[in-house]
Short mmCIF file of N, CA and C in Angstrom, two decimals:
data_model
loop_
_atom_site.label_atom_id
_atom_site.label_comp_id
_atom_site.label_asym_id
_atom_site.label_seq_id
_atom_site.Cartn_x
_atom_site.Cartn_y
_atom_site.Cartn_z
N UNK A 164 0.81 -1.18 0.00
CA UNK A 164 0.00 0.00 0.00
C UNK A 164 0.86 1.26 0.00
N UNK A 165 2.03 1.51 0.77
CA UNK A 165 3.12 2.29 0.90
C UNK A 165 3.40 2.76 -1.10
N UNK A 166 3.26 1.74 -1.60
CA UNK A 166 3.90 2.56 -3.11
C UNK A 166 3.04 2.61 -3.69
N UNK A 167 1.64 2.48 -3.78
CA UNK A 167 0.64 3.55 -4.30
C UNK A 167 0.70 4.78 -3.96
N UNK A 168 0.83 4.95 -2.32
CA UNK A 168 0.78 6.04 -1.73
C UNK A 168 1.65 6.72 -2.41
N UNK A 169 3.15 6.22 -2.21
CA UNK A 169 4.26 7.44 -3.49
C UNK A 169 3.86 7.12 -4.50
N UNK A 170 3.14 6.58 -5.19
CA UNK A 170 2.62 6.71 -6.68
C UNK A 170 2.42 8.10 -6.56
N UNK A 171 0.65 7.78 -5.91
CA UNK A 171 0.13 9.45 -5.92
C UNK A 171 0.08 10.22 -6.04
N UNK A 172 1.48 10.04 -4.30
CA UNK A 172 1.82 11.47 -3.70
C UNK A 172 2.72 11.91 -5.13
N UNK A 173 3.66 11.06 -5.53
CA UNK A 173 4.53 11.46 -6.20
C UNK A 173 4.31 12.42 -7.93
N UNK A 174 2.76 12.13 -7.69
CA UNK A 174 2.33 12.25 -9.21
C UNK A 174 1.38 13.68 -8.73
N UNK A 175 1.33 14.22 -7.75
CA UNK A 175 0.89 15.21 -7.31
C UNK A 175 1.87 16.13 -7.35
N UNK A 176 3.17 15.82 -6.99
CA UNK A 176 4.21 16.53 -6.61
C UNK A 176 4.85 17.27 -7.80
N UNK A 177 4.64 15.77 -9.37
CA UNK A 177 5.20 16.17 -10.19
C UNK A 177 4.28 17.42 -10.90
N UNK A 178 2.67 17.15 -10.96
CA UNK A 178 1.97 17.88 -11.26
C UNK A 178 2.23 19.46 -10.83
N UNK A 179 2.55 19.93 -9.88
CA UNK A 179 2.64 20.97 -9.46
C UNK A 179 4.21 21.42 -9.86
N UNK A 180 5.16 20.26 -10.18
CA UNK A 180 6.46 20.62 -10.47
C UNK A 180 6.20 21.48 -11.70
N UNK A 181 5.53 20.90 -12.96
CA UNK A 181 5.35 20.98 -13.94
C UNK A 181 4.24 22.04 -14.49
N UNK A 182 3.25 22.68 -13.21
CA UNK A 182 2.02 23.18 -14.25
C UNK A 182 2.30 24.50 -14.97
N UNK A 183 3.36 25.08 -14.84
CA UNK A 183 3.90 26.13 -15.71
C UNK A 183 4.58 26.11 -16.94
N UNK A 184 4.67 24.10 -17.30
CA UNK A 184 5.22 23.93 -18.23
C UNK A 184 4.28 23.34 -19.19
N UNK A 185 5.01 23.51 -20.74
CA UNK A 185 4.02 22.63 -21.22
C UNK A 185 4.57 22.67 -22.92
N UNK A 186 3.74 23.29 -23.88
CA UNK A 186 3.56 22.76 -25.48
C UNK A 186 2.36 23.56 -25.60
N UNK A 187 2.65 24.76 -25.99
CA UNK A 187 1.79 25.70 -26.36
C UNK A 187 0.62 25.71 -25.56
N UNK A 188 -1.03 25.31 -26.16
CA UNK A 188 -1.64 25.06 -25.49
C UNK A 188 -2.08 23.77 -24.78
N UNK A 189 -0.67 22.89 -24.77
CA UNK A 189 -0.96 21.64 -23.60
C UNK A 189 -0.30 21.94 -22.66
N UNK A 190 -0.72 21.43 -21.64
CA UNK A 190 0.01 21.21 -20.02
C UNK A 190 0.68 19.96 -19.95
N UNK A 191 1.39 19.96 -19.18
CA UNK A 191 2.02 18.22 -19.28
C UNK A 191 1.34 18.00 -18.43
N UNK A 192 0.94 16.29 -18.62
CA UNK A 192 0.02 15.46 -18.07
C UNK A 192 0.72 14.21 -17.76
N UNK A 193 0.54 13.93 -16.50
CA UNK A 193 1.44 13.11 -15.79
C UNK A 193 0.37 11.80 -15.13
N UNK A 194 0.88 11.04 -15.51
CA UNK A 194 0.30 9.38 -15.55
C UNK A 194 0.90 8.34 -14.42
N UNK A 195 0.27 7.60 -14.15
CA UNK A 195 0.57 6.74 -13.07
C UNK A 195 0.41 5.29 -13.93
N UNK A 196 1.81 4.34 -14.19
CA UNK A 196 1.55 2.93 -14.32
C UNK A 196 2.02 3.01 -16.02
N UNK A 197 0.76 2.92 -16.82
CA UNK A 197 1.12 3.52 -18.39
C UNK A 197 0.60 4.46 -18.65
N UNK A 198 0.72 4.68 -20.31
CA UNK A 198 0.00 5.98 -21.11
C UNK A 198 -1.30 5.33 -21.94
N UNK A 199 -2.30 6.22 -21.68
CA UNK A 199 -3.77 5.92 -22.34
C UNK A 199 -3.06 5.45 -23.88
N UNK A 200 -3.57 3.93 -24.23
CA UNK A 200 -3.72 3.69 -25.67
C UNK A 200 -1.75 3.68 -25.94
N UNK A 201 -1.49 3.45 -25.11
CA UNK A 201 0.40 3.40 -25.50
C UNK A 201 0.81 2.33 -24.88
N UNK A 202 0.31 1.37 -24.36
CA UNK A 202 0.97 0.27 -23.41
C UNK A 202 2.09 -0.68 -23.70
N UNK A 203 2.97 -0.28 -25.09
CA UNK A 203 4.62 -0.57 -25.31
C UNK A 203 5.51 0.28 -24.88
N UNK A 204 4.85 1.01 -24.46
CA UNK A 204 5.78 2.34 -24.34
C UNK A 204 6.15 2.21 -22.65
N UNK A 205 7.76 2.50 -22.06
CA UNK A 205 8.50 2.31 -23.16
C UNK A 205 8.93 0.62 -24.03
N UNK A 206 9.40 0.66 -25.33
CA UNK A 206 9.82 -0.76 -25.60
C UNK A 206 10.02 -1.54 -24.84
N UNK A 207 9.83 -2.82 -25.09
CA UNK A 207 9.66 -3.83 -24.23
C UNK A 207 11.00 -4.69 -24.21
N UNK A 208 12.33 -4.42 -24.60
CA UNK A 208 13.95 -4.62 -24.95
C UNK A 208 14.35 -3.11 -25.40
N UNK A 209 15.17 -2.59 -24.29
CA UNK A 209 16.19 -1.78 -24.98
C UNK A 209 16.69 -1.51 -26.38
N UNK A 210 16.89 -2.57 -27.17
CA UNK A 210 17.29 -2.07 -28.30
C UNK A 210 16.61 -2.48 -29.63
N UNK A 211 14.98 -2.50 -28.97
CA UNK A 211 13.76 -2.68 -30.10
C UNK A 211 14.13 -1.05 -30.42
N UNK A 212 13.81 -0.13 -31.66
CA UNK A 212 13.76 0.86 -32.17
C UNK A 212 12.25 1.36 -31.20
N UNK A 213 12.58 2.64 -30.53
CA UNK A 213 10.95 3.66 -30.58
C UNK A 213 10.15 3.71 -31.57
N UNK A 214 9.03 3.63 -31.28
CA UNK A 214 7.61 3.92 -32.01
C UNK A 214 6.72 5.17 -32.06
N UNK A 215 6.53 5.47 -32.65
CA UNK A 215 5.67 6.70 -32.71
C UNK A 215 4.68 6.76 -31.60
N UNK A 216 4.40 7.70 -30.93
CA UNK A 216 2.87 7.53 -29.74
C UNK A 216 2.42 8.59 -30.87
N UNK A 217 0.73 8.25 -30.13
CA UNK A 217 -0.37 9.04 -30.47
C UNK A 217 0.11 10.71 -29.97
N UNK A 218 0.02 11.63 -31.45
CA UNK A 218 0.36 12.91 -30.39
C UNK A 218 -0.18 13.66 -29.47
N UNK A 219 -1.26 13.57 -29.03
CA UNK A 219 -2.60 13.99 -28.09
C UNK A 219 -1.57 13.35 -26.51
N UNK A 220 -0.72 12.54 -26.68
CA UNK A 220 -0.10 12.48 -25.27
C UNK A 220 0.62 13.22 -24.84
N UNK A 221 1.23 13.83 -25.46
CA UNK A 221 2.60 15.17 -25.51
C UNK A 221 2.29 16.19 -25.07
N UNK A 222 2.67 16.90 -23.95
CA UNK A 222 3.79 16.24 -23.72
C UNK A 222 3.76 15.46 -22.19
N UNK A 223 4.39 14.50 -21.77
CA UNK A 223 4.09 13.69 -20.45
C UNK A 223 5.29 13.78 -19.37
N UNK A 224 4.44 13.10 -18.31
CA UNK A 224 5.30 12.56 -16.96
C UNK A 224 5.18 10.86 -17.10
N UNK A 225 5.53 10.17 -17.35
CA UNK A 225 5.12 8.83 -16.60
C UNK A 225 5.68 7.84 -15.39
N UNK A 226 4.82 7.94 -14.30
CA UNK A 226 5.49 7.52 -13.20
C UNK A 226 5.33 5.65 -13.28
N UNK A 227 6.58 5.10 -12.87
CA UNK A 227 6.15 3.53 -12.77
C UNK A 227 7.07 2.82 -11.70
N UNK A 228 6.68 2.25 -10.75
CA UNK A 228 6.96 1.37 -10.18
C UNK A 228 8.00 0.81 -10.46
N UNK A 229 9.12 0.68 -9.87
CA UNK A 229 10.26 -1.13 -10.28
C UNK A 229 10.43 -1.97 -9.96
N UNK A 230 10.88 -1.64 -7.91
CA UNK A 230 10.86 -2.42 -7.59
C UNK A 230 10.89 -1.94 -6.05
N UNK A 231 10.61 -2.94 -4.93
CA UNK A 231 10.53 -2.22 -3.56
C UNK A 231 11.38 -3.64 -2.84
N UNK A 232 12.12 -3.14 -1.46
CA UNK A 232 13.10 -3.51 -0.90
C UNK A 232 12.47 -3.32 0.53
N UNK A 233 11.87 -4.03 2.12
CA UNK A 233 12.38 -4.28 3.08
C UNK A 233 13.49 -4.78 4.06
N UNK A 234 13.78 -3.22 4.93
CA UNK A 234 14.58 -4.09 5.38
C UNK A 234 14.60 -3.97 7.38
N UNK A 235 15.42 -3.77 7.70
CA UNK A 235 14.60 -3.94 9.19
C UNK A 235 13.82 -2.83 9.93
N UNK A 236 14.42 -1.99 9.07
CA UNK A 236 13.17 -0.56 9.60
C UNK A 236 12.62 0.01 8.99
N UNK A 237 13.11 0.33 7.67
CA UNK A 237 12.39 1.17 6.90
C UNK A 237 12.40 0.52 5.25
N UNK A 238 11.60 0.54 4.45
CA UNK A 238 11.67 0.04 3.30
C UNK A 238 12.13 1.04 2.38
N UNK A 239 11.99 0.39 0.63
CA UNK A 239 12.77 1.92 -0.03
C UNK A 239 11.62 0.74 -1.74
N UNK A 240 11.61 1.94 -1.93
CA UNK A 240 10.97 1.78 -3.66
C UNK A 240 11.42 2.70 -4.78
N UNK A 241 11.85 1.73 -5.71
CA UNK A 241 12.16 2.64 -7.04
C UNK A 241 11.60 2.76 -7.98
N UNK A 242 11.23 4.23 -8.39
CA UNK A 242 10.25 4.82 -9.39
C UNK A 242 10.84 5.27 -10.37
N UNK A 243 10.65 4.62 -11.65
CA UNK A 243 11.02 5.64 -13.06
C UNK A 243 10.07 6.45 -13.57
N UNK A 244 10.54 7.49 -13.95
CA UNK A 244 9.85 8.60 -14.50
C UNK A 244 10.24 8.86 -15.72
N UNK A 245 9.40 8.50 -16.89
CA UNK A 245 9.31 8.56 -17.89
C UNK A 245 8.95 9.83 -18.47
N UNK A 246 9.70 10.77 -19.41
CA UNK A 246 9.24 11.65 -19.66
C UNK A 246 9.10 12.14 -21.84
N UNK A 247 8.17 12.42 -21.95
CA UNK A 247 7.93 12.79 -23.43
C UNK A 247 7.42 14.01 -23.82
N UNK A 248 8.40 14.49 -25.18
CA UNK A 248 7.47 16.09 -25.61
C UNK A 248 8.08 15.77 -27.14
N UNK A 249 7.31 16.56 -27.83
CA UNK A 249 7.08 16.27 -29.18
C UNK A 249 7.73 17.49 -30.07
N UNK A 250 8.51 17.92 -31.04
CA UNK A 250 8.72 19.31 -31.32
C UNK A 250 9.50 18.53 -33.02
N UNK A 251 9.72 19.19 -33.65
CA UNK A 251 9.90 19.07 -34.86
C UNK A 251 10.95 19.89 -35.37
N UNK A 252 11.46 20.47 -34.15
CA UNK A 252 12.51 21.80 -34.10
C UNK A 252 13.57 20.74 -33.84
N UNK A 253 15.30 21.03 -34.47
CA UNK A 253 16.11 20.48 -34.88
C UNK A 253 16.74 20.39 -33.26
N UNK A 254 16.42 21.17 -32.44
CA UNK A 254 16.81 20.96 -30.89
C UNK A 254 15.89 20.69 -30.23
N UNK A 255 14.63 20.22 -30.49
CA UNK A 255 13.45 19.53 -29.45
C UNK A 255 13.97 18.78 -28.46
N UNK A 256 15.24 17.91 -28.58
CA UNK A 256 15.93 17.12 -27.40
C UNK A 256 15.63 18.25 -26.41
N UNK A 257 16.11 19.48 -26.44
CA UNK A 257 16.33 20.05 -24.86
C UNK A 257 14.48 20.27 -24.40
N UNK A 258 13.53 20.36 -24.82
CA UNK A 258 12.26 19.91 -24.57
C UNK A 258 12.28 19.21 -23.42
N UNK A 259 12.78 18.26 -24.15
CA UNK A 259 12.82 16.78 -22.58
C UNK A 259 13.32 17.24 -21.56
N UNK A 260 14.50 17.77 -21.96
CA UNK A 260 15.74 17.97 -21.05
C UNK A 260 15.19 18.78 -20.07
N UNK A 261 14.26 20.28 -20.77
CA UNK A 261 14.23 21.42 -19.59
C UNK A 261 12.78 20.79 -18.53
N UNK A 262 12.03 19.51 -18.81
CA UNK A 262 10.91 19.07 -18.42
C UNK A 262 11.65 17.91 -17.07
N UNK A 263 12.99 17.31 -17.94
CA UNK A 263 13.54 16.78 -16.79
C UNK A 263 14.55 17.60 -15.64
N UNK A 264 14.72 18.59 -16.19
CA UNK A 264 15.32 19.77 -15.17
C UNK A 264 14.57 20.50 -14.20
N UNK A 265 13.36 20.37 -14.87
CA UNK A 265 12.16 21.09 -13.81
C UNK A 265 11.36 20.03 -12.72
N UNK A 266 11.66 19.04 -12.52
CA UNK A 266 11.39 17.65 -11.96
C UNK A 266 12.34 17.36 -11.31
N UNK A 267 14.04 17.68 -11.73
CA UNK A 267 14.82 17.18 -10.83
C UNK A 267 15.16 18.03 -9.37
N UNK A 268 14.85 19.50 -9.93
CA UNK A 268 15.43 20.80 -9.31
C UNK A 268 14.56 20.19 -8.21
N UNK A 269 13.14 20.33 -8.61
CA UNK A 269 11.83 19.92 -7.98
C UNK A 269 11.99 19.41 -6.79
N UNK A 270 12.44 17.90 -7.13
CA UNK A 270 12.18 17.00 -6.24
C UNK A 270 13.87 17.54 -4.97
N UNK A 271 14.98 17.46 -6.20
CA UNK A 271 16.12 17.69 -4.99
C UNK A 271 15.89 19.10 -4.10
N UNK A 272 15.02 19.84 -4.28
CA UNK A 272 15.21 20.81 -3.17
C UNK A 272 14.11 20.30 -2.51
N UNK A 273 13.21 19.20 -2.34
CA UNK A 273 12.24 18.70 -1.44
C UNK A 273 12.51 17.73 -0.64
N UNK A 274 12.80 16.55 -1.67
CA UNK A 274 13.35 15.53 -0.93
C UNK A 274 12.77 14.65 -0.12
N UNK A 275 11.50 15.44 0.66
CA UNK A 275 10.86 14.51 1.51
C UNK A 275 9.59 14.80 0.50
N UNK A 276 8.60 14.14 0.51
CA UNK A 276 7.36 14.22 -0.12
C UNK A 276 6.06 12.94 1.18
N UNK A 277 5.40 14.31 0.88
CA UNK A 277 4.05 13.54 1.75
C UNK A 277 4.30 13.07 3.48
N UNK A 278 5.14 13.83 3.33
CA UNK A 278 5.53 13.80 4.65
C UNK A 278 6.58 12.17 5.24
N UNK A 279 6.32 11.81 4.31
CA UNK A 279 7.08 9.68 5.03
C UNK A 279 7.59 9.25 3.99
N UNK A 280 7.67 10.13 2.51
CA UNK A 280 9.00 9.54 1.76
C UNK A 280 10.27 10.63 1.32
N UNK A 281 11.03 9.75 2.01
CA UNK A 281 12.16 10.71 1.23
C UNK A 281 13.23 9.92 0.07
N UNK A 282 13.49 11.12 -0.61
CA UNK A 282 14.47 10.70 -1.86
C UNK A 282 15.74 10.01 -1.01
N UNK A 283 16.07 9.25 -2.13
CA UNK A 283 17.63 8.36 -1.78
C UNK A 283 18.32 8.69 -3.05
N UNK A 284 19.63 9.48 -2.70
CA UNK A 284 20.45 9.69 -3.75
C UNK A 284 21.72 8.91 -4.00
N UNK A 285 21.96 8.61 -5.38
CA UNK A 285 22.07 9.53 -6.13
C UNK A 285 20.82 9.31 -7.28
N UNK A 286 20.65 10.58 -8.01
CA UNK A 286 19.16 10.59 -8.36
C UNK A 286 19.86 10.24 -10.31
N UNK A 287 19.31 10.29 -10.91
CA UNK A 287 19.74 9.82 -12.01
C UNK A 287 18.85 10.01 -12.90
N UNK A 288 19.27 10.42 -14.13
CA UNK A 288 18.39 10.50 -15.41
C UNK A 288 19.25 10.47 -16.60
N UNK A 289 18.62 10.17 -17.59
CA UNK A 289 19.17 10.22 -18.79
C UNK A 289 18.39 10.29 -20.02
N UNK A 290 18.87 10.60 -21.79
CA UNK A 290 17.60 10.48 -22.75
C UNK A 290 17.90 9.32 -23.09
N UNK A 291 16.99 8.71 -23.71
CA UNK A 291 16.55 7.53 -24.78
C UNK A 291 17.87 7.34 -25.27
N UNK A 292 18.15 6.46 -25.81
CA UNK A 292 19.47 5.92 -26.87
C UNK A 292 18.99 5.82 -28.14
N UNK A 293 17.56 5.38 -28.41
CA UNK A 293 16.88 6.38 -29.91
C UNK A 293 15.93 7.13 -29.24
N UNK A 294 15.66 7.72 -30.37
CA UNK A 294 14.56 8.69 -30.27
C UNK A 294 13.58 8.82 -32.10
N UNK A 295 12.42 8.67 -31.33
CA UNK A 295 11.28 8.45 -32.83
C UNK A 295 11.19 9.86 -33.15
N UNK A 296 12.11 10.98 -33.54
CA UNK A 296 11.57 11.93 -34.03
C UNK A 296 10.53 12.01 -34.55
N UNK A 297 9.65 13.14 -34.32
CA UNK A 297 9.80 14.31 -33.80
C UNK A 297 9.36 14.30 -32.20
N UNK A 298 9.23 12.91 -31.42
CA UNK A 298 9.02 12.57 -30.08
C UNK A 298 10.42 12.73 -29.30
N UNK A 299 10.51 13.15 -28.43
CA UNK A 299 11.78 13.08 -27.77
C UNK A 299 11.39 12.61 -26.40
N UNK A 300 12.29 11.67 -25.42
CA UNK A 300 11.91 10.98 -24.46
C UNK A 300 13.04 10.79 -23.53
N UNK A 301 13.10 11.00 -22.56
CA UNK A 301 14.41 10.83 -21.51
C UNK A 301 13.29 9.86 -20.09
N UNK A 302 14.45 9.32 -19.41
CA UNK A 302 13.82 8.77 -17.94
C UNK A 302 14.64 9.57 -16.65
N UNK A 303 14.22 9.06 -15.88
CA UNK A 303 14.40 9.41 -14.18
C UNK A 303 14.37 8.24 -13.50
N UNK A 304 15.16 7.87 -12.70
CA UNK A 304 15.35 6.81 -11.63
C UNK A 304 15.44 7.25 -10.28
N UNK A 305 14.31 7.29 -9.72
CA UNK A 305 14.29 7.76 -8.50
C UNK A 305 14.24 6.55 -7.22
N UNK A 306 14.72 6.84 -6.17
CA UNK A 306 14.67 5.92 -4.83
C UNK A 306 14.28 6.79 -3.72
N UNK A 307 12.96 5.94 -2.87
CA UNK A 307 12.40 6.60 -2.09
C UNK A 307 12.36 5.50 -1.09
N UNK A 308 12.61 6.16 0.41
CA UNK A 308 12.49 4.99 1.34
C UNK A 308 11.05 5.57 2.22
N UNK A 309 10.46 4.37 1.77
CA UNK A 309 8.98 4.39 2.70
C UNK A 309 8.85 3.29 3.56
N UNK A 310 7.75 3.66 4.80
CA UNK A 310 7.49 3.29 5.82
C UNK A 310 7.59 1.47 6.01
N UNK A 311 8.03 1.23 6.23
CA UNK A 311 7.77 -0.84 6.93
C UNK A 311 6.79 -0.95 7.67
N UNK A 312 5.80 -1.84 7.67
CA UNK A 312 4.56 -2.59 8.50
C UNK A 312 5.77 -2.36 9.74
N UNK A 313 4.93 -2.52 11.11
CA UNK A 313 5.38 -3.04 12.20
C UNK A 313 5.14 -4.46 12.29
N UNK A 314 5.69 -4.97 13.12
CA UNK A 314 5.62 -6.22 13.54
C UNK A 314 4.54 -6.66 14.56
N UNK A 315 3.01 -7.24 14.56
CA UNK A 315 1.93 -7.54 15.63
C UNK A 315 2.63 -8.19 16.24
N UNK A 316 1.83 -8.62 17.82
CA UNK A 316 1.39 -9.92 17.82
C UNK A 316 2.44 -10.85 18.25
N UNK A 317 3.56 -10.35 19.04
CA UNK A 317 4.86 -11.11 19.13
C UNK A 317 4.56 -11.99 20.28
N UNK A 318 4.95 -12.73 19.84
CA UNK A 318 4.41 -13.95 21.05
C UNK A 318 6.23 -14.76 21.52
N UNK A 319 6.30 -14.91 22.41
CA UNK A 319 7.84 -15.35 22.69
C UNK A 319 6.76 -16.70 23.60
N UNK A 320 7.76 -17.43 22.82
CA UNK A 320 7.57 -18.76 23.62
C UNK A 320 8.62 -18.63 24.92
#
């Protein structure tokens, strides 16, 4: 239940990172899990070639799950953040770039979010190794350590 909660929280956080940004008259729109009507995305092997998305998604956040770790006190979950914007301009790469700059600034001067997760650094991002022009796409690898169940019910023989 703990990494829905940073789903959420986290997709709230980005929302507000982001609502000054956008693609003329779009806002970026930030998703939890996949993208409406895109569910390859991203490729399903590293070095399948990108595919075109529908452009009505552009430009995005996509938050996803990886993987989560207990350990004796506190747990930790890692979230990629998928990010996409669309431009046809011969430097659209920095698109991505200033969408993942406004997300990273974001989060590293916060750090804690929702009060019970905080970032674990080092934080990491990078773009695509292709790119489906005129789509441009970079990720985020984030680590957040959230709360551990307690232990009920201890019974000592």
């Amino acid at each position: 239940m703990s990494t829905s909660i940073l789903l959420q929280t986290l997709k709230s956080f980005v929302e507000q990172s982001v609502r000054d940004t956008g693609a003329g008259d779009r806002p970026v729109k930030v998703h939890v899990g996949w993208l409406p009507g895109a569910e390859r995305f991203p490729p399903a092997k590293p070095d399948e070639p990108a595919e075109l998305l529908p452009e009505g998604l552009f430009p995005f956040v996509l938050l996803r799950a990886l993987e989560g770790e207990d350990g004796n006190e506190e747990g930790s979950v890692k979230v990629r953040l998928h990010f996409g914007t669309s431009s046809t301009d011969p430097f659209g790469y920095a698109d991505v770039l200033n969408l993942i700059e406004k997300v990273r600034q974001s989060v590293l001067k916060k750090e804690i979010i929702g009060g019970m997760f905080e970032l674990q650094r080092p934080l990491k991002w990078k773009l695509a190794n292709t790119q489906a022009y005129p789509q441009w796409t970079g990720e985020m690898v984030t680590e957040w350590t959230v709360p551990s169940p307690v232990r009920e019910n201890l019974v000592y023989d």
